[in-house]
mmCIF file of C-alpha atoms in Angstrom:
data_model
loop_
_atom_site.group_PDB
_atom_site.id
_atom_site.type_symbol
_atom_site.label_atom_id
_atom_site.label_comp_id
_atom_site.label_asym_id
_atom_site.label_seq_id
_atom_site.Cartn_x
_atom_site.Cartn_y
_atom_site.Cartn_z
ATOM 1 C CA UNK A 1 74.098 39.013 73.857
ATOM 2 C CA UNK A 2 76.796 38.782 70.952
ATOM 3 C CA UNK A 3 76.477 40.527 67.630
ATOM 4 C CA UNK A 4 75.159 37.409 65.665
ATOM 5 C CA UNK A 5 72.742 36.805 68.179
ATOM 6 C CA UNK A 6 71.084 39.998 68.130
ATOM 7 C CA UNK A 7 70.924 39.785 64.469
ATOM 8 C CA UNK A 8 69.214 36.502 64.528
ATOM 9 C CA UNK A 9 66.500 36.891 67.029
ATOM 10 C CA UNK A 10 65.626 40.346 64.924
ATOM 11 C CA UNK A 11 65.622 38.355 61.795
ATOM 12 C CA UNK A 12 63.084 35.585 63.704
ATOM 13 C CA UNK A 13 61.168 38.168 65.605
ATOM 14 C CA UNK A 14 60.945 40.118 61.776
ATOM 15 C CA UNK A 15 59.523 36.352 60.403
ATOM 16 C CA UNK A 16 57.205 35.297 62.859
ATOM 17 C CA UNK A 17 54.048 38.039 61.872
ATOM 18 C CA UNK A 18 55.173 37.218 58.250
ATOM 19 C CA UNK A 19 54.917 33.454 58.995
ATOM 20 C CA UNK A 20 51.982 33.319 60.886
ATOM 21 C CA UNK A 21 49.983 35.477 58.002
ATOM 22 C CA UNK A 22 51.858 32.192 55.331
ATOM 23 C CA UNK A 23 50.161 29.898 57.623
ATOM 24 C CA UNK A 24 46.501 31.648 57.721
ATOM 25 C CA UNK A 25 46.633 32.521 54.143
ATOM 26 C CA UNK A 26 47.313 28.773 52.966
ATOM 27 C CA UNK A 27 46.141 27.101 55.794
ATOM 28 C CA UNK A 28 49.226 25.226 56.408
ATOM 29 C CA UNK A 29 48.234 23.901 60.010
ATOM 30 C CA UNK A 30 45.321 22.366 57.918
ATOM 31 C CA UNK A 31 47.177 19.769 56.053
ATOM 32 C CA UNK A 32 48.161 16.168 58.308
ATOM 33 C CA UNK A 33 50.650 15.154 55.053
ATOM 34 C CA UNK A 34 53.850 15.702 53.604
ATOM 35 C CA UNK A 35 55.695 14.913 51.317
ATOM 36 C CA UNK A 36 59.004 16.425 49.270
ATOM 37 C CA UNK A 37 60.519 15.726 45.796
ATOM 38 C CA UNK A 38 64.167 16.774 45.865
ATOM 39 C CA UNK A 39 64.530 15.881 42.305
ATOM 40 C CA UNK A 40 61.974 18.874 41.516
ATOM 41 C CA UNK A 41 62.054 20.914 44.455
ATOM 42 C CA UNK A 42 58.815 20.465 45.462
ATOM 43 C CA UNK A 43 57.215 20.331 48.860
ATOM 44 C CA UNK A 44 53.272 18.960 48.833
ATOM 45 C CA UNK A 45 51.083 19.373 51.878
ATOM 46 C CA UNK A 46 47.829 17.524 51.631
ATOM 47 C CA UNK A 47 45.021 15.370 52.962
ATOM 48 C CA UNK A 48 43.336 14.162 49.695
ATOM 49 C CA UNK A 49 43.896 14.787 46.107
ATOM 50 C CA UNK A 50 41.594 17.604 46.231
ATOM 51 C CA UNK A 51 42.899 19.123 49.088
ATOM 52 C CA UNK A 52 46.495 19.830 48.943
ATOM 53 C CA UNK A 53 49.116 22.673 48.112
ATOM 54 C CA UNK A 54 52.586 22.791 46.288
ATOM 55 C CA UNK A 55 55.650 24.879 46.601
ATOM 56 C CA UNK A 56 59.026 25.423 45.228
ATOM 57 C CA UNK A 57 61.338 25.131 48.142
ATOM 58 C CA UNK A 58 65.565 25.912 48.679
ATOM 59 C CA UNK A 59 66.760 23.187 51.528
ATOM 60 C CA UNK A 60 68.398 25.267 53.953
ATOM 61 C CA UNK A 61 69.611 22.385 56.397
ATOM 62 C CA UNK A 62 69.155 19.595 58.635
ATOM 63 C CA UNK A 63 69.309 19.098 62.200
ATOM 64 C CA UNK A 64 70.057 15.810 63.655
ATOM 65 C CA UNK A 65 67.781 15.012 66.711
ATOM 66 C CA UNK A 66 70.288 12.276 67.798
ATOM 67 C CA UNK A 67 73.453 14.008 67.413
ATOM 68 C CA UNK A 68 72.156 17.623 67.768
ATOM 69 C CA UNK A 69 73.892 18.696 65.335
ATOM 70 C CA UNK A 70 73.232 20.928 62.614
ATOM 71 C CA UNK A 71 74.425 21.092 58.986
ATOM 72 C CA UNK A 72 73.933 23.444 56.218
ATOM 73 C CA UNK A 73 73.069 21.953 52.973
ATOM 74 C CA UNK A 74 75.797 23.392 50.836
ATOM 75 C CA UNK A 75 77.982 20.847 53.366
ATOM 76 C CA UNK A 76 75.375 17.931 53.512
ATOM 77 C CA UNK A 77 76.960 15.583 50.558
ATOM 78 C CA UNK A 78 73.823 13.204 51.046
ATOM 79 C CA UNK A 79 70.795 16.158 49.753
ATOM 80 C CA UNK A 80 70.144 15.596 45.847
ATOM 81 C CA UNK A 81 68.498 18.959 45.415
ATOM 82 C CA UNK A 82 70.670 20.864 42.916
ATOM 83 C CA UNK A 83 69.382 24.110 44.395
ATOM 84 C CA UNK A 84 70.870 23.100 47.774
ATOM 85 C CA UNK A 85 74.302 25.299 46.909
ATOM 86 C CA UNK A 86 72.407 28.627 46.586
ATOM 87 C CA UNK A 87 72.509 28.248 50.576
ATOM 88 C CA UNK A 88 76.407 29.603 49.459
ATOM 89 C CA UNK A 89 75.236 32.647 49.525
ATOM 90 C CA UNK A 90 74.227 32.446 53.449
ATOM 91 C CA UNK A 91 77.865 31.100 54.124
ATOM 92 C CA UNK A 92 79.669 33.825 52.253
ATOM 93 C CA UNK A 93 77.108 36.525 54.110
ATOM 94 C CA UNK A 94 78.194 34.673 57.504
ATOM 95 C CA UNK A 95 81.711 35.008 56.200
ATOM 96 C CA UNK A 96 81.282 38.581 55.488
ATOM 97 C CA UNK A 97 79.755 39.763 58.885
ATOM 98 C CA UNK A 98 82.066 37.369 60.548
ATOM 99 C CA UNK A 99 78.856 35.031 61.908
ATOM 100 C CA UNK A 100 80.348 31.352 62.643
ATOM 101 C CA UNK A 101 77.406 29.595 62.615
ATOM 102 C CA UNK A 102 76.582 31.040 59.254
ATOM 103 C CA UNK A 103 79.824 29.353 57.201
ATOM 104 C CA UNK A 104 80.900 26.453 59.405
ATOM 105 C CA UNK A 105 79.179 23.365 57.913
ATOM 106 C CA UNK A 106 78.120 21.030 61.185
ATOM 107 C CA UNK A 107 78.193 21.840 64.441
ATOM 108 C CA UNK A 108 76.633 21.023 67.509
ATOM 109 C CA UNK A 109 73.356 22.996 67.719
ATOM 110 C CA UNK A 110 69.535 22.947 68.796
ATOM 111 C CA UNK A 111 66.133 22.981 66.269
ATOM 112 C CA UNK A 112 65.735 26.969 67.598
ATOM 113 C CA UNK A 113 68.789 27.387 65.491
ATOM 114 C CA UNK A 114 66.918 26.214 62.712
ATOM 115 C CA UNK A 115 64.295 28.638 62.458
ATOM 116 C CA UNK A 116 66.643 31.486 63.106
ATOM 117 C CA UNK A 117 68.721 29.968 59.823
ATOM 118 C CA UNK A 118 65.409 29.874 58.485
ATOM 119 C CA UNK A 119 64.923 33.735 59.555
ATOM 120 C CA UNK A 120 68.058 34.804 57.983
ATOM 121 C CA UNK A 121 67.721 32.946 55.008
ATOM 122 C CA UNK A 122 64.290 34.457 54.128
ATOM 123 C CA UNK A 123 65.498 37.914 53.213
ATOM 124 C CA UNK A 124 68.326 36.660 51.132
ATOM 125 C CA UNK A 125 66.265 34.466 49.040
ATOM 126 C CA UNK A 126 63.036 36.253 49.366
ATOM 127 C CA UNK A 127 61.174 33.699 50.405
ATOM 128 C CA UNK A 128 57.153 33.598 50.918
ATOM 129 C CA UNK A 129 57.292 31.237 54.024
ATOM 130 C CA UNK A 130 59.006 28.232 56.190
ATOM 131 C CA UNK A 131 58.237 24.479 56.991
ATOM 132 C CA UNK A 132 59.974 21.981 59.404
ATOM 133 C CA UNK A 133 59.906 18.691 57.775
ATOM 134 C CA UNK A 134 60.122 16.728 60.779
ATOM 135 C CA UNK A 135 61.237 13.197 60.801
ATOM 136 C CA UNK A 136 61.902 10.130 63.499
ATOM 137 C CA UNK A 137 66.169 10.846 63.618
ATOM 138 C CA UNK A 138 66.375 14.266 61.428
ATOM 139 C CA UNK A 139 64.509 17.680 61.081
ATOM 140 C CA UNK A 140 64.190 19.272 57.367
ATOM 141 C CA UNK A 141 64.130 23.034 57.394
ATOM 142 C CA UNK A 142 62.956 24.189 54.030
ATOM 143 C CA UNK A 143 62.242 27.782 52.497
ATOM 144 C CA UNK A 144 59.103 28.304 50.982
ATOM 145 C CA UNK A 145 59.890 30.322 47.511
ATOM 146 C CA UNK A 146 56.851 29.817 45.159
ATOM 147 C CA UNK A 147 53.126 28.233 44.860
ATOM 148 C CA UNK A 148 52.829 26.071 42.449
ATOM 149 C CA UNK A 149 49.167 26.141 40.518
ATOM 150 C CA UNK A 150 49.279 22.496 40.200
ATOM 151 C CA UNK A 151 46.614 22.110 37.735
ATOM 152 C CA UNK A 152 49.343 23.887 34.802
ATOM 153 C CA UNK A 153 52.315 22.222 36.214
ATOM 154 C CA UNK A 154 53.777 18.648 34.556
ATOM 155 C CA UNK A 155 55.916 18.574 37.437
ATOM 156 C CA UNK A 156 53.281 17.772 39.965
ATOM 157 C CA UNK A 157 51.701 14.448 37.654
ATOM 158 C CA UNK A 158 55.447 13.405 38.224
ATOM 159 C CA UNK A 159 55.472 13.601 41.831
ATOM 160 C CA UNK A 160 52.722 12.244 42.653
ATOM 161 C CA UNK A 161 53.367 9.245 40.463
ATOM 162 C CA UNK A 162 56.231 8.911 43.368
ATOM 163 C CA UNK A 163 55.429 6.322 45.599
ATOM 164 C CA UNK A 164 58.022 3.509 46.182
ATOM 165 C CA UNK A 165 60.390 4.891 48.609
ATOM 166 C CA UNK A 166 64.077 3.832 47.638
ATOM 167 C CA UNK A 167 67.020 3.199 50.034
ATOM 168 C CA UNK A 168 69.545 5.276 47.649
ATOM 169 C CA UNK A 169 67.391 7.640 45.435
ATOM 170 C CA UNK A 170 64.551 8.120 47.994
ATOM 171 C CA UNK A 171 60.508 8.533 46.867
ATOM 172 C CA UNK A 172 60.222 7.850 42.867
ATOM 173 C CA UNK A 173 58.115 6.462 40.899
ATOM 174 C CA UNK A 174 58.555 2.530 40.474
ATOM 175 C CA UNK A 175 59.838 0.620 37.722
ATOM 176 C CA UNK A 176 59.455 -3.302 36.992
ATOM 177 C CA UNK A 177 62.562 -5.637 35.764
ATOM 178 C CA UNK A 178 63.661 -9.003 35.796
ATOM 179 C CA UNK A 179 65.658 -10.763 38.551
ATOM 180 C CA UNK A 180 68.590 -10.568 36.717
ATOM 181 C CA UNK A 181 69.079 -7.188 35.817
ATOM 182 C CA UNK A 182 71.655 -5.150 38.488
ATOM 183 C CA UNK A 183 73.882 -2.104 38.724
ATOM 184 C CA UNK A 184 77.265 -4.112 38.792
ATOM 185 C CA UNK A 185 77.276 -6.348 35.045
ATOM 186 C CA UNK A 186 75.999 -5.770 31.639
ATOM 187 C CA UNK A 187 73.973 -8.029 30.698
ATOM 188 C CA UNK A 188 71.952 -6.101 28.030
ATOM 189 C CA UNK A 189 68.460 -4.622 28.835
ATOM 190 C CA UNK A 190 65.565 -4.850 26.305
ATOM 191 C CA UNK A 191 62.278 -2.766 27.220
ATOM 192 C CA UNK A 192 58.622 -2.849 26.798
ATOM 193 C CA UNK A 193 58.824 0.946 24.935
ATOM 194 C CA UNK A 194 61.547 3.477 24.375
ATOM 195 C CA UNK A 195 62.138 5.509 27.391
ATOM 196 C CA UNK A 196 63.877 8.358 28.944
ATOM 197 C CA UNK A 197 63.775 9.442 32.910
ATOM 198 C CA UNK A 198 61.482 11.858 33.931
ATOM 199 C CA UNK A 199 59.291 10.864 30.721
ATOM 200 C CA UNK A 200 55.312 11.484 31.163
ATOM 201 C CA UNK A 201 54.088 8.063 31.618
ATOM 202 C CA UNK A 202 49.810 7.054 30.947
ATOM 203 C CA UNK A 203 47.841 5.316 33.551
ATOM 204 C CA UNK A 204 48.159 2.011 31.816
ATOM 205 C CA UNK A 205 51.799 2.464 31.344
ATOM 206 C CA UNK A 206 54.735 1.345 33.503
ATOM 207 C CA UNK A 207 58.867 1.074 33.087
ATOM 208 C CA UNK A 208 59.440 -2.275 32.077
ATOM 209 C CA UNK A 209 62.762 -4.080 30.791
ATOM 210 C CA UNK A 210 64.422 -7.900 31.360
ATOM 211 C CA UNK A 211 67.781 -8.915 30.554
ATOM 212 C CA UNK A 212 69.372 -10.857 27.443
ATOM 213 C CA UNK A 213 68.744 -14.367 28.427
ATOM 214 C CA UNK A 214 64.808 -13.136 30.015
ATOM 215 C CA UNK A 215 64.584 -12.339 25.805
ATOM 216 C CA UNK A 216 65.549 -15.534 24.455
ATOM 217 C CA UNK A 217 62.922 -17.512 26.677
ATOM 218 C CA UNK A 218 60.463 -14.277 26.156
ATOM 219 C CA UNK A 219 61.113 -15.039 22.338
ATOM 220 C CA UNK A 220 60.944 -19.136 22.860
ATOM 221 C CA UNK A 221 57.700 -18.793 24.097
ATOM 222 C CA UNK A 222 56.492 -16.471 21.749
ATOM 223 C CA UNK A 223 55.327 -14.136 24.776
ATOM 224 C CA UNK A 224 54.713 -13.653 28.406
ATOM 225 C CA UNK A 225 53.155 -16.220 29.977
ATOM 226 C CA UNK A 226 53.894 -18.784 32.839
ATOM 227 C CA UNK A 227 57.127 -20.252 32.094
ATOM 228 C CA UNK A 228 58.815 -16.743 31.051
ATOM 229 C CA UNK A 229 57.946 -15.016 33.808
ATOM 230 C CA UNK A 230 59.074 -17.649 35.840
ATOM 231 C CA UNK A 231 62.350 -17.119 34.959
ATOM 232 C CA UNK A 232 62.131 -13.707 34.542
ATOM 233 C CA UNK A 233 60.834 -12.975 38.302
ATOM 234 C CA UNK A 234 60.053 -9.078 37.707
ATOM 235 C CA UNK A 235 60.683 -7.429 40.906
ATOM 236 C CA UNK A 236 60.137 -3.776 42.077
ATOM 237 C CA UNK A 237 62.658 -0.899 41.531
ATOM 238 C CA UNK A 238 62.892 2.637 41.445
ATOM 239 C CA UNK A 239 62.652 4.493 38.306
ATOM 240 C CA UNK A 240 66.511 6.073 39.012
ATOM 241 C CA UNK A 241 67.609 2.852 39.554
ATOM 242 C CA UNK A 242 65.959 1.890 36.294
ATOM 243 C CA UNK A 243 67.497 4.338 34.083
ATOM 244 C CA UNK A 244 70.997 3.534 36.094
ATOM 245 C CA UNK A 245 71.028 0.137 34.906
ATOM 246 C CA UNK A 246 70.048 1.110 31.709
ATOM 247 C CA UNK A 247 72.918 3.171 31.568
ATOM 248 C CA UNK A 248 75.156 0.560 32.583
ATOM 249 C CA UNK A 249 74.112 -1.767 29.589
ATOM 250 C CA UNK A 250 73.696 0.595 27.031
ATOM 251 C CA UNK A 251 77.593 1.226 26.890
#
């Protein structure tokens, strides 16, 4: 056994009482859902919305269960999670004790390696437990920071408003806009109420905005009705694609 692999399995064998206590103390076995924000960094386990837990969590990588390979997130251009380069730390460590599977970005691998990236990663960040996101083609390891009390934290009425899963920005809450309206042409964008992303939005409140030429029949017909919608055809986004389009027409 090699220098690096010594360390690791002390650093896992130095987690596993420490995990297992996590698990007990918030019942994490408990929970049959998951679901993470990486816009806030948020990991929710739950059954109900009474029963369920939150915590602030660093992405330490991925591991691909059809290439076996892993990557480190500081390397993974395709995570959103700002917090994802603080795993920079780990590779300049690995650099430091001369540990190659600690500042190589991808490389063939197995999940063990996971939890023993996991292991090492806890004492650097000092961090109050794991999870293994697992998924159909990928596995997410994450690092458990912080508990959030979600009952004093806006974040959590955010993410839980997060339920239309998007092909580019991933789960977020959804938005409504006319056929029209895309992420290529201006074409001007006229909304229901001022907004701004990540705004606190009421229950009988949604994102809402149509296009120049929606306006002028929206304005013909004095309202929305029949004929205006019909030519609006509303269809479902995501509230980042939303504010990109916004963006785009608001130049």
């Amino acid at each position: 056994m090699n220098h690096y692999q010594e360390f690791a399995a002390a650093q896992l064998q130095k987690l596993i009482p420490i995990q297992d206590e996590f698990k007990k103390q918030y019942k994490i076995d408990s929970y049959s859902n998951w679901f993470y924000d990486s816009d806030s960094e948020i990991l929710r386990l739950y059954n109900d919305e009474t029963d369920e837990v939150f915590f602030k969590y660093i992405p330490i990588g991925t591991f691909s269960l059809t290439s076996k390979t892993w990557m480190w997130s500081w390397f993974n251009k395709y995570l959103s999670e700002k917090n994802k380069f603080e795993t920079l730390k780990i590779k300049k460590f690995g650099k430091i004790n001369h540990y190659t599977k600690l500042y190589k970005g991808t490389f063939q691998s197995d999940e063990y390696d996971g939890w023993e990236f996991l292991a090492i990663s806890f004492d650097i960040f000092n961090g109050i437990g794991a999870y293994n996101v697992k998924t159909e083609n990928i596995d997410f390891y994450l690092l458990l920071t912080e508990k959030i009390e979600s009952n004093i934290n806006p974040e959590i009425k955010l993410l839980k408003q997060k339920t239309l899963e998007c092909g580019s920005h991933g789960f977020q809450r959804p938005a409504f806009v006319c056929q029209h309206l895309n992420l290529e042409n201006p074409i001007g964008f006229e909304e229901a109420m001022e907004t701004h992303k990540g705004m606190e939005l009421n229950e009988n409140e949604d994102l809402q905005a149509w296009c120049n030429e929606c306006e002028k029949v929206r304005v013909k017909y004095g309202e929305w009705n029949e004929e205006s919608e019909k030519f609006a055809k509303i269809k479902l986004i995501c509230e980042n694609c939303y504010f990109e389009m916004k963006e785009l027409n608001n130049v």
